[in-house]
Amino acid sequence: MINLDLEKLPRHIAIIMDGNGRWAQRHTLGRISGHKKGAEAVRVAVRTCREIGIQYLTLYAFSVENWIRPPEEVNALMDLLEEYLRSETTEMIKNNIRLATIGNVDALRDSIKNLLLDIMEKTAKNNRLILNLALSYGGRDEIVEAVRKIIGDCRTNKITPAELTKDSFSSYLYTAHMPDPDLLIRTSGEYRLSNFLLWQMAYTEFYFTDILWPDFKKEDLLKAIADYQQRERRYGLTSDQLHRDYNK
Ligand code: FPP
């Protein structure tokens, strides 16, 4: 039994879903079977986050670097994404889940782009859980794109360089209007950020597990959240400062 403090839930969880290929290898299956099983684990994670009251879940579904995988694998991942979106539309509407995306969505095939637009429109007013899919996403690309927009806005006098702050910079990122992740989970025993939410994770708590993504169950997610709840987030302060009541 994993006991969570429902008053101290992370508001935003980000997940690097890693290990589909190794899962398939261990089961003497092709890589695509691993991704299929991984899509099932996505369903479980989304359901769990909705049930316990997480507000934002960002999933690294396809990185900008993933395009250079063998074309059969890229196609299979796109097929799985499309299938996932089609099969979950009704559930998202019914369960008060809002779909959002980050990344260069323009690079995706038209059928997926249209589906995403349709679901985002249909779920725009939902507010229990925001399911944010990182698609053709790269953190450095995101930062460079933000800088380009800022330069454009400087040229048209919408902003001056002196007016730019950390907060206004954040509003140029794909994640504008979203809180930064409180908790990052990476599965499969890899300890890297892999170009994921580089700016946004400045103060995020990291949780790594050896479990391969297709095996990542509800209990594993709850365990990661319980671990997060034991952490002391100091944001540069000392522990004493954090616990002192300055109003006394
Ligand atoms: C990493 O495993 C996973 C991916 C590259 C893609 C994640 C995709 C899914 C979980 C399935 C489809 C997604 C949705 C949203 C329905 P890997 O292939 O890098 O594994 P390996 O490191 O063991 O080879």
PDB file of C-alpha atoms and ligand atoms in Angstrom:
ATOM      1  CA  MET A   1       0.000   0.000   0.000  1.00  0.00           C
ATOM      2  CA  ILE A   2       1.491   3.338  -1.020  1.00  0.00           C
ATOM      3  CA  ASN A   3       0.223   6.279   1.004  1.00  0.00           C
ATOM      4  CA  LEU A   4       0.289   9.627  -0.729  1.00  0.00           C
ATOM      5  CA  ASP A   5      -0.174  13.006   0.859  1.00  0.00           C
ATOM      6  CA  LEU A   6      -2.874  14.416  -1.403  1.00  0.00           C
ATOM      7  CA  GLU A   7      -2.052  17.932  -0.180  1.00  0.00           C
ATOM      8  CA  LYS A   8       1.509  17.611  -1.501  1.00  0.00           C
ATOM      9  CA  LEU A   9       0.998  16.188  -4.965  1.00  0.00           C
ATOM     10  CA  PRO A  10       3.299  17.373  -7.731  1.00  0.00           C
ATOM     11  CA  ARG A  11       1.309  19.743  -9.889  1.00  0.00           C
ATOM     12  CA  HIS A  12       3.180  18.770 -13.047  1.00  0.00           C
ATOM     13  CA  ILE A  13       4.794  15.403 -13.793  1.00  0.00           C
ATOM     14  CA  ALA A  14       7.010  14.903 -16.849  1.00  0.00           C
ATOM     15  CA  ILE A  15       7.998  11.425 -18.020  1.00  0.00           C
ATOM     16  CA  ILE A  16      10.763  10.177 -20.309  1.00  0.00           C
ATOM     17  CA  MET A  17       9.249   6.848 -21.325  1.00  0.00           C
ATOM     18  CA  ASP A  18      12.351   4.818 -22.063  1.00  0.00           C
ATOM     19  CA  GLY A  19      13.047   1.124 -22.595  1.00  0.00           C
ATOM     20  CA  ASN A  20      10.435  -0.062 -25.097  1.00  0.00           C
ATOM     21  CA  GLY A  21      13.108  -1.548 -27.356  1.00  0.00           C
ATOM     22  CA  ARG A  22      14.869  -3.380 -24.509  1.00  0.00           C
ATOM     23  CA  TRP A  23      11.546  -4.685 -23.221  1.00  0.00           C
ATOM     24  CA  ALA A  24      10.863  -6.165 -26.668  1.00  0.00           C
ATOM     25  CA  GLN A  25      14.357  -7.668 -26.840  1.00  0.00           C
ATOM     26  CA  ARG A  26      13.926  -9.315 -23.439  1.00  0.00           C
ATOM     27  CA  HIS A  27      10.680 -10.856 -24.648  1.00  0.00           C
ATOM     28  CA  THR A  28      12.273 -11.875 -27.959  1.00  0.00           C
ATOM     29  CA  LEU A  29       9.884  -9.609 -29.827  1.00  0.00           C
ATOM     30  CA  GLY A  30      10.432  -6.884 -32.432  1.00  0.00           C
ATOM     31  CA  ARG A  31      10.945  -3.280 -31.250  1.00  0.00           C
ATOM     32  CA  ILE A  32       7.495  -2.284 -32.468  1.00  0.00           C
ATOM     33  CA  SER A  33       5.869  -4.745 -30.049  1.00  0.00           C
ATOM     34  CA  GLY A  34       7.733  -2.888 -27.301  1.00  0.00           C
ATOM     35  CA  HIS A  35       6.234   0.418 -28.419  1.00  0.00           C
ATOM     36  CA  LYS A  36       2.754  -1.169 -28.522  1.00  0.00           C
ATOM     37  CA  LYS A  37       3.138  -2.320 -24.966  1.00  0.00           C
ATOM     38  CA  GLY A  38       4.504   1.147 -24.162  1.00  0.00           C
ATOM     39  CA  ALA A  39       1.297   2.708 -25.470  1.00  0.00           C
ATOM     40  CA  GLU A  40      -0.616   0.570 -22.943  1.00  0.00           C
ATOM     41  CA  ALA A  41       1.583   1.949 -20.172  1.00  0.00           C
ATOM     42  CA  VAL A  42       0.699   5.458 -21.403  1.00  0.00           C
ATOM     43  CA  ARG A  43      -2.989   4.676 -20.860  1.00  0.00           C
ATOM     44  CA  VAL A  44      -2.266   3.491 -17.303  1.00  0.00           C
ATOM     45  CA  ALA A  45      -0.180   6.582 -16.457  1.00  0.00           C
ATOM     46  CA  VAL A  46      -2.830   8.977 -17.795  1.00  0.00           C
ATOM     47  CA  ARG A  47      -5.607   7.190 -15.901  1.00  0.00           C
ATOM     48  CA  THR A  48      -3.598   7.195 -12.674  1.00  0.00           C
ATOM     49  CA  CYS A  49      -2.755  10.896 -12.912  1.00  0.00           C
ATOM     50  CA  ARG A  50      -6.395  11.738 -13.529  1.00  0.00           C
ATOM     51  CA  GLU A  51      -7.593   9.592 -10.641  1.00  0.00           C
ATOM     52  CA  ILE A  52      -5.254  11.044  -8.049  1.00  0.00           C
ATOM     53  CA  GLY A  53      -5.580  14.657  -9.199  1.00  0.00           C
ATOM     54  CA  ILE A  54      -2.347  15.546 -11.014  1.00  0.00           C
ATOM     55  CA  GLN A  55      -2.949  18.705 -13.031  1.00  0.00           C
ATOM     56  CA  TYR A  56      -0.304  18.381 -15.779  1.00  0.00           C
ATOM     57  CA  LEU A  57       1.271  15.283 -17.287  1.00  0.00           C
ATOM     58  CA  THR A  58       3.882  15.814 -20.010  1.00  0.00           C
ATOM     59  CA  LEU A  59       4.961  12.714 -21.917  1.00  0.00           C
ATOM     60  CA  TYR A  60       8.033  12.590 -24.141  1.00  0.00           C
ATOM     61  CA  ALA A  61       6.309  10.630 -26.909  1.00  0.00           C
ATOM     62  CA  PHE A  62       8.619  11.487 -29.820  1.00  0.00           C
ATOM     63  CA  SER A  63      11.794  13.539 -29.804  1.00  0.00           C
ATOM     64  CA  VAL A  64      13.118  15.580 -32.684  1.00  0.00           C
ATOM     65  CA  GLU A  65      16.054  13.140 -32.743  1.00  0.00           C
ATOM     66  CA  ASN A  66      13.706  10.126 -33.097  1.00  0.00           C
ATOM     67  CA  TRP A  67      13.092  11.022 -36.779  1.00  0.00           C
ATOM     68  CA  ILE A  68      16.426   9.405 -37.685  1.00  0.00           C
ATOM     69  CA  ARG A  69      15.339   5.958 -36.445  1.00  0.00           C
ATOM     70  CA  PRO A  70      14.643   3.380 -39.188  1.00  0.00           C
ATOM     71  CA  PRO A  71      11.629   4.545 -41.255  1.00  0.00           C
ATOM     72  CA  GLU A  72       9.609   1.408 -40.317  1.00  0.00           C
ATOM     73  CA  GLU A  73       9.995   2.275 -36.636  1.00  0.00           C
ATOM     74  CA  VAL A  74       9.128   5.948 -37.151  1.00  0.00           C
ATOM     75  CA  ASN A  75       6.023   4.907 -39.111  1.00  0.00           C
ATOM     76  CA  ALA A  76       4.997   2.401 -36.466  1.00  0.00           C
ATOM     77  CA  LEU A  77       5.377   5.059 -33.733  1.00  0.00           C
ATOM     78  CA  MET A  78       3.245   7.477 -35.762  1.00  0.00           C
ATOM     79  CA  ASP A  79       0.632   4.752 -36.360  1.00  0.00           C
ATOM     80  CA  LEU A  80       0.547   4.021 -32.639  1.00  0.00           C
ATOM     81  CA  LEU A  81       0.184   7.695 -31.800  1.00  0.00           C
ATOM     82  CA  GLU A  82      -2.677   8.034 -34.272  1.00  0.00           C
ATOM     83  CA  GLU A  83      -4.354   4.913 -32.950  1.00  0.00           C
ATOM     84  CA  TYR A  84      -3.920   6.134 -29.377  1.00  0.00           C
ATOM     85  CA  LEU A  85      -5.449   9.521 -30.162  1.00  0.00           C
ATOM     86  CA  ARG A  86      -8.413   7.996 -32.020  1.00  0.00           C
ATOM     87  CA  SER A  87      -9.112   5.455 -29.302  1.00  0.00           C
ATOM     88  CA  GLU A  88      -8.839   7.942 -26.429  1.00  0.00           C
ATOM     89  CA  THR A  89     -10.809  10.922 -27.796  1.00  0.00           C
ATOM     90  CA  THR A  90     -14.092   9.931 -26.149  1.00  0.00           C
ATOM     91  CA  GLU A  91     -12.393   9.097 -22.862  1.00  0.00           C
ATOM     92  CA  MET A  92     -10.591  12.440 -22.824  1.00  0.00           C
ATOM     93  CA  ILE A  93     -13.823  14.323 -23.410  1.00  0.00           C
ATOM     94  CA  LYS A  94     -15.721  12.263 -20.822  1.00  0.00           C
ATOM     95  CA  ASN A  95     -12.971  12.312 -18.196  1.00  0.00           C
ATOM     96  CA  ASN A  96     -12.348  16.069 -18.301  1.00  0.00           C
ATOM     97  CA  ILE A  97      -8.846  15.696 -19.802  1.00  0.00           C
ATOM     98  CA  ARG A  98      -7.484  18.488 -21.979  1.00  0.00           C
ATOM     99  CA  LEU A  99      -5.032  17.560 -24.696  1.00  0.00           C
ATOM    100  CA  ALA A 100      -2.076  19.842 -25.401  1.00  0.00           C
ATOM    101  CA  THR A 101       1.117  19.405 -27.398  1.00  0.00           C
ATOM    102  CA  ILE A 102       4.631  20.807 -27.367  1.00  0.00           C
ATOM    103  CA  GLY A 103       7.184  20.443 -30.141  1.00  0.00           C
ATOM    104  CA  ASN A 104       7.277  20.954 -33.870  1.00  0.00           C
ATOM    105  CA  VAL A 105       3.847  19.485 -34.529  1.00  0.00           C
ATOM    106  CA  ASP A 106       3.997  20.768 -38.117  1.00  0.00           C
ATOM    107  CA  ALA A 107       6.489  17.996 -38.876  1.00  0.00           C
ATOM    108  CA  LEU A 108       3.867  15.295 -38.187  1.00  0.00           C
ATOM    109  CA  ARG A 109       1.712  13.733 -40.901  1.00  0.00           C
ATOM    110  CA  ASP A 110      -1.484  15.575 -41.828  1.00  0.00           C
ATOM    111  CA  SER A 111      -3.851  12.940 -40.422  1.00  0.00           C
ATOM    112  CA  ILE A 112      -2.202  13.275 -36.975  1.00  0.00           C
ATOM    113  CA  LYS A 113      -2.088  17.078 -37.126  1.00  0.00           C
ATOM    114  CA  ASN A 114      -5.801  17.187 -37.952  1.00  0.00           C
ATOM    115  CA  LEU A 115      -6.638  14.718 -35.234  1.00  0.00           C
ATOM    116  CA  LEU A 116      -4.654  16.701 -32.677  1.00  0.00           C
ATOM    117  CA  LEU A 117      -6.396  19.942 -33.664  1.00  0.00           C
ATOM    118  CA  ASP A 118      -9.780  18.263 -33.474  1.00  0.00           C
ATOM    119  CA  ILE A 119      -9.178  16.750 -30.020  1.00  0.00           C
ATOM    120  CA  MET A 120      -7.607  19.954 -28.683  1.00  0.00           C
ATOM    121  CA  GLU A 121     -10.685  21.853 -29.785  1.00  0.00           C
ATOM    122  CA  LYS A 122     -13.067  19.280 -28.318  1.00  0.00           C
ATOM    123  CA  THR A 123     -11.244  19.199 -24.974  1.00  0.00           C
ATOM    124  CA  ALA A 124     -10.314  22.896 -24.775  1.00  0.00           C
ATOM    125  CA  LYS A 125     -12.584  23.568 -21.812  1.00  0.00           C
ATOM    126  CA  ASN A 126     -11.590  20.484 -19.822  1.00  0.00           C
ATOM    127  CA  ASN A 127      -9.565  21.128 -16.712  1.00  0.00           C
ATOM    128  CA  ARG A 128      -9.045  18.071 -14.534  1.00  0.00           C
ATOM    129  CA  LEU A 129      -5.841  16.885 -16.195  1.00  0.00           C
ATOM    130  CA  ILE A 130      -3.836  18.491 -18.975  1.00  0.00           C
ATOM    131  CA  LEU A 131      -2.231  15.736 -21.013  1.00  0.00           C
ATOM    132  CA  ASN A 132       0.671  17.380 -22.767  1.00  0.00           C
ATOM    133  CA  LEU A 133       2.314  15.294 -25.496  1.00  0.00           C
ATOM    134  CA  ALA A 134       5.844  16.215 -26.530  1.00  0.00           C
ATOM    135  CA  LEU A 135       5.897  15.427 -30.260  1.00  0.00           C
ATOM    136  CA  SER A 136       8.869  16.071 -32.517  1.00  0.00           C
ATOM    137  CA  TYR A 137      10.137  17.891 -29.451  1.00  0.00           C
ATOM    138  CA  GLY A 138      13.650  19.136 -28.756  1.00  0.00           C
ATOM    139  CA  GLY A 139      14.571  21.383 -25.836  1.00  0.00           C
ATOM    140  CA  ARG A 140      17.341  23.237 -27.645  1.00  0.00           C
ATOM    141  CA  ASP A 141      15.135  23.760 -30.701  1.00  0.00           C
ATOM    142  CA  GLU A 142      12.478  25.170 -28.398  1.00  0.00           C
ATOM    143  CA  ILE A 143      14.925  27.650 -26.865  1.00  0.00           C
ATOM    144  CA  VAL A 144      16.295  28.728 -30.251  1.00  0.00           C
ATOM    145  CA  GLU A 145      12.753  29.185 -31.569  1.00  0.00           C
ATOM    146  CA  ALA A 146      11.917  31.327 -28.520  1.00  0.00           C
ATOM    147  CA  VAL A 147      14.994  33.491 -29.125  1.00  0.00           C
ATOM    148  CA  ARG A 148      13.961  33.969 -32.758  1.00  0.00           C
ATOM    149  CA  LYS A 149      10.489  35.129 -31.664  1.00  0.00           C
ATOM    150  CA  ILE A 150      12.009  37.494 -29.108  1.00  0.00           C
ATOM    151  CA  ILE A 151      14.302  39.023 -31.732  1.00  0.00           C
ATOM    152  CA  GLY A 152      11.248  39.480 -33.987  1.00  0.00           C
ATOM    153  CA  ASP A 153       9.335  41.183 -31.160  1.00  0.00           C
ATOM    154  CA  CYS A 154      12.329  43.436 -30.430  1.00  0.00           C
ATOM    155  CA  ARG A 155      12.442  44.495 -34.073  1.00  0.00           C
ATOM    156  CA  THR A 156       8.761  45.435 -34.032  1.00  0.00           C
ATOM    157  CA  ASN A 157       9.194  47.185 -30.658  1.00  0.00           C
ATOM    158  CA  LYS A 158       6.827  44.839 -28.790  1.00  0.00           C
ATOM    159  CA  ILE A 159       9.569  44.312 -26.246  1.00  0.00           C
ATOM    160  CA  THR A 160      12.962  45.881 -25.520  1.00  0.00           C
ATOM    161  CA  PRO A 161      15.964  43.715 -24.552  1.00  0.00           C
ATOM    162  CA  ALA A 162      15.933  45.340 -21.091  1.00  0.00           C
ATOM    163  CA  GLU A 163      12.325  44.288 -20.551  1.00  0.00           C
ATOM    164  CA  LEU A 164      13.065  40.594 -21.071  1.00  0.00           C
ATOM    165  CA  THR A 165      12.894  38.628 -17.812  1.00  0.00           C
ATOM    166  CA  LYS A 166      13.002  34.944 -16.896  1.00  0.00           C
ATOM    167  CA  ASP A 167       9.206  34.951 -16.753  1.00  0.00           C
ATOM    168  CA  SER A 168       8.701  36.725 -20.060  1.00  0.00           C
ATOM    169  CA  PHE A 169      11.261  34.388 -21.657  1.00  0.00           C
ATOM    170  CA  SER A 170       9.185  31.412 -20.439  1.00  0.00           C
ATOM    171  CA  SER A 171       6.148  32.832 -22.208  1.00  0.00           C
ATOM    172  CA  TYR A 172       7.940  32.379 -25.564  1.00  0.00           C
ATOM    173  CA  LEU A 173       8.377  28.632 -24.985  1.00  0.00           C
ATOM    174  CA  TYR A 174       5.950  25.897 -26.071  1.00  0.00           C
ATOM    175  CA  THR A 175       5.032  25.525 -22.400  1.00  0.00           C
ATOM    176  CA  ALA A 176       3.829  29.131 -21.950  1.00  0.00           C
ATOM    177  CA  HIS A 177       0.947  29.086 -19.428  1.00  0.00           C
ATOM    178  CA  MET A 178       2.076  25.759 -17.933  1.00  0.00           C
ATOM    179  CA  PRO A 179       3.863  25.464 -14.604  1.00  0.00           C
ATOM    180  CA  ASP A 180       7.365  23.958 -14.729  1.00  0.00           C
ATOM    181  CA  PRO A 181       7.489  20.225 -13.974  1.00  0.00           C
ATOM    182  CA  ASP A 182       7.786  19.404 -10.259  1.00  0.00           C
ATOM    183  CA  LEU A 183       8.789  15.800 -10.900  1.00  0.00           C
ATOM    184  CA  LEU A 184      10.616  14.154 -13.810  1.00  0.00           C
ATOM    185  CA  ILE A 185      10.476  10.380 -14.098  1.00  0.00           C
ATOM    186  CA  ARG A 186      12.812   8.482 -16.429  1.00  0.00           C
ATOM    187  CA  THR A 187      12.481   4.739 -16.795  1.00  0.00           C
ATOM    188  CA  SER A 188      14.929   2.036 -17.951  1.00  0.00           C
ATOM    189  CA  GLY A 189      17.959   2.949 -15.844  1.00  0.00           C
ATOM    190  CA  GLU A 190      19.194   5.790 -18.048  1.00  0.00           C
ATOM    191  CA  TYR A 191      20.309   8.975 -16.303  1.00  0.00           C
ATOM    192  CA  ARG A 192      20.011  11.664 -18.938  1.00  0.00           C
ATOM    193  CA  LEU A 193      17.737  14.543 -19.854  1.00  0.00           C
ATOM    194  CA  SER A 194      17.930  13.809 -23.592  1.00  0.00           C
ATOM    195  CA  ASN A 195      17.058  17.348 -24.647  1.00  0.00           C
ATOM    196  CA  PHE A 196      13.776  17.351 -22.703  1.00  0.00           C
ATOM    197  CA  LEU A 197      12.369  20.571 -21.196  1.00  0.00           C
ATOM    198  CA  LEU A 198      15.845  22.001 -20.609  1.00  0.00           C
ATOM    199  CA  TRP A 199      14.733  25.462 -19.475  1.00  0.00           C
ATOM    200  CA  GLN A 200      11.699  24.250 -17.549  1.00  0.00           C
ATOM    201  CA  MET A 201      13.528  21.677 -15.406  1.00  0.00           C
ATOM    202  CA  ALA A 202      15.802  24.104 -13.550  1.00  0.00           C
ATOM    203  CA  TYR A 203      14.215  23.137 -10.187  1.00  0.00           C
ATOM    204  CA  THR A 204      12.531  19.845 -11.044  1.00  0.00           C
ATOM    205  CA  GLU A 205      13.040  16.804  -8.789  1.00  0.00           C
ATOM    206  CA  PHE A 206      14.405  13.817 -10.755  1.00  0.00           C
ATOM    207  CA  TYR A 207      13.339  10.214 -10.208  1.00  0.00           C
ATOM    208  CA  PHE A 208      15.084   7.395 -12.048  1.00  0.00           C
ATOM    209  CA  THR A 209      14.002   3.768 -12.080  1.00  0.00           C
ATOM    210  CA  ASP A 210      15.362   0.638 -13.763  1.00  0.00           C
ATOM    211  CA  ILE A 211      11.852  -0.478 -14.745  1.00  0.00           C
ATOM    212  CA  LEU A 212      11.376  -0.507 -18.513  1.00  0.00           C
ATOM    213  CA  TRP A 213       8.539   1.748 -19.677  1.00  0.00           C
ATOM    214  CA  PRO A 214       6.193  -1.074 -20.852  1.00  0.00           C
ATOM    215  CA  ASP A 215       6.407  -2.548 -17.323  1.00  0.00           C
ATOM    216  CA  PHE A 216       5.751   0.770 -15.561  1.00  0.00           C
ATOM    217  CA  LYS A 217       2.546   0.249 -13.589  1.00  0.00           C
ATOM    218  CA  LYS A 218       0.228   2.361 -11.459  1.00  0.00           C
ATOM    219  CA  GLU A 219       2.119   1.342  -8.269  1.00  0.00           C
ATOM    220  CA  ASP A 220       5.418   2.443  -9.844  1.00  0.00           C
ATOM    221  CA  LEU A 221       4.003   5.886 -10.554  1.00  0.00           C
ATOM    222  CA  LEU A 222       2.598   6.149  -7.029  1.00  0.00           C
ATOM    223  CA  LYS A 223       6.006   5.082  -5.667  1.00  0.00           C
ATOM    224  CA  ALA A 224       7.721   7.842  -7.660  1.00  0.00           C
ATOM    225  CA  ILE A 225       5.256  10.408  -6.300  1.00  0.00           C
ATOM    226  CA  ALA A 226       5.738   9.110  -2.732  1.00  0.00           C
ATOM    227  CA  ASP A 227       9.505   9.476  -3.183  1.00  0.00           C
ATOM    228  CA  TYR A 228       9.012  13.049  -4.438  1.00  0.00           C
ATOM    229  CA  GLN A 229       6.961  13.815  -1.344  1.00  0.00           C
ATOM    230  CA  GLN A 230       9.957  12.955   0.852  1.00  0.00           C
ATOM    231  CA  ARG A 231      12.157  15.521  -0.869  1.00  0.00           C
ATOM    232  CA  GLU A 232      12.840  18.985   0.484  1.00  0.00           C
ATOM    233  CA  ARG A 233      12.668  21.528  -2.326  1.00  0.00           C
ATOM    234  CA  ARG A 234      14.896  24.365  -1.228  1.00  0.00           C
ATOM    235  CA  TYR A 235      15.250  26.523  -4.365  1.00  0.00           C
ATOM    236  CA  GLY A 236      18.677  27.697  -3.186  1.00  0.00           C
ATOM    237  CA  LEU A 237      17.646  28.400   0.424  1.00  0.00           C
ATOM    238  CA  THR A 238      19.083  26.589   3.442  1.00  0.00           C
ATOM    239  CA  SER A 239      16.911  24.034   5.192  1.00  0.00           C
ATOM    240  CA  ASP A 240      16.656  26.384   8.218  1.00  0.00           C
ATOM    241  CA  GLN A 241      15.466  29.273   6.110  1.00  0.00           C
ATOM    242  CA  LEU A 242      12.873  27.058   4.506  1.00  0.00           C
ATOM    243  CA  HIS A 243      11.383  25.998   7.837  1.00  0.00           C
ATOM    244  CA  ARG A 244      11.611  29.353   9.643  1.00  0.00           C
ATOM    245  CA  ASP A 245       8.356  31.193   9.985  1.00  0.00           C
ATOM    246  CA  TYR A 246       9.276  34.701   8.896  1.00  0.00           C
ATOM    247  CA  ASN A 247       5.925  36.141  10.017  1.00  0.00           C
ATOM    248  CA  LYS A 248       6.610  35.504  13.693  1.00  0.00           C
TER     249      LYS A 248
HETATM  250  C1  FPP B   1      11.741   4.951 -25.858  1.00  0.00           C
HETATM  251  O1  FPP B   1      11.976   3.595 -26.001  1.00  0.00           O
HETATM  252  C2  FPP B   1      10.423   5.355 -26.290  1.00  0.00           C
HETATM  253  C3  FPP B   1      10.153   6.088 -27.405  1.00  0.00           C
HETATM  254  C4  FPP B   1      11.181   6.510 -28.351  1.00  0.00           C
HETATM  255  C5  FPP B   1       8.811   6.539 -27.755  1.00  0.00           C
HETATM  256  C6  FPP B   1       7.746   6.488 -26.700  1.00  0.00           C
HETATM  257  C7  FPP B   1       6.542   5.940 -27.324  1.00  0.00           C
HETATM  258  C8  FPP B   1       5.568   5.217 -26.697  1.00  0.00           C
HETATM  259  C9  FPP B   1       5.585   4.982 -25.250  1.00  0.00           C
HETATM  260  C10 FPP B   1       4.436   4.589 -27.440  1.00  0.00           C
HETATM  261  C11 FPP B   1       3.515   5.478 -28.185  1.00  0.00           C
HETATM  262  C12 FPP B   1       3.175   6.771 -27.542  1.00  0.00           C
HETATM  263  C13 FPP B   1       1.923   7.235 -27.308  1.00  0.00           C
HETATM  264  C14 FPP B   1       1.734   8.592 -26.743  1.00  0.00           C
HETATM  265  C15 FPP B   1       0.724   6.436 -27.557  1.00  0.00           C
HETATM  266  P1  FPP B   1      13.241   3.133 -26.872  1.00  0.00           P
HETATM  267  O2  FPP B   1      12.716   2.674 -28.180  1.00  0.00           O
HETATM  268  O3  FPP B   1      14.258   4.213 -26.958  1.00  0.00           O
HETATM  269  O4  FPP B   1      13.746   1.949 -26.004  1.00  0.00           O
HETATM  270  P2  FPP B   1      15.238   1.365 -25.938  1.00  0.00           P
HETATM  271  O5  FPP B   1      16.112   2.472 -25.404  1.00  0.00           O
HETATM  272  O6  FPP B   1      15.105   0.221 -24.986  1.00  0.00           O
HETATM  273  O7  FPP B   1      15.608   0.939 -27.316  1.00  0.00           O
END
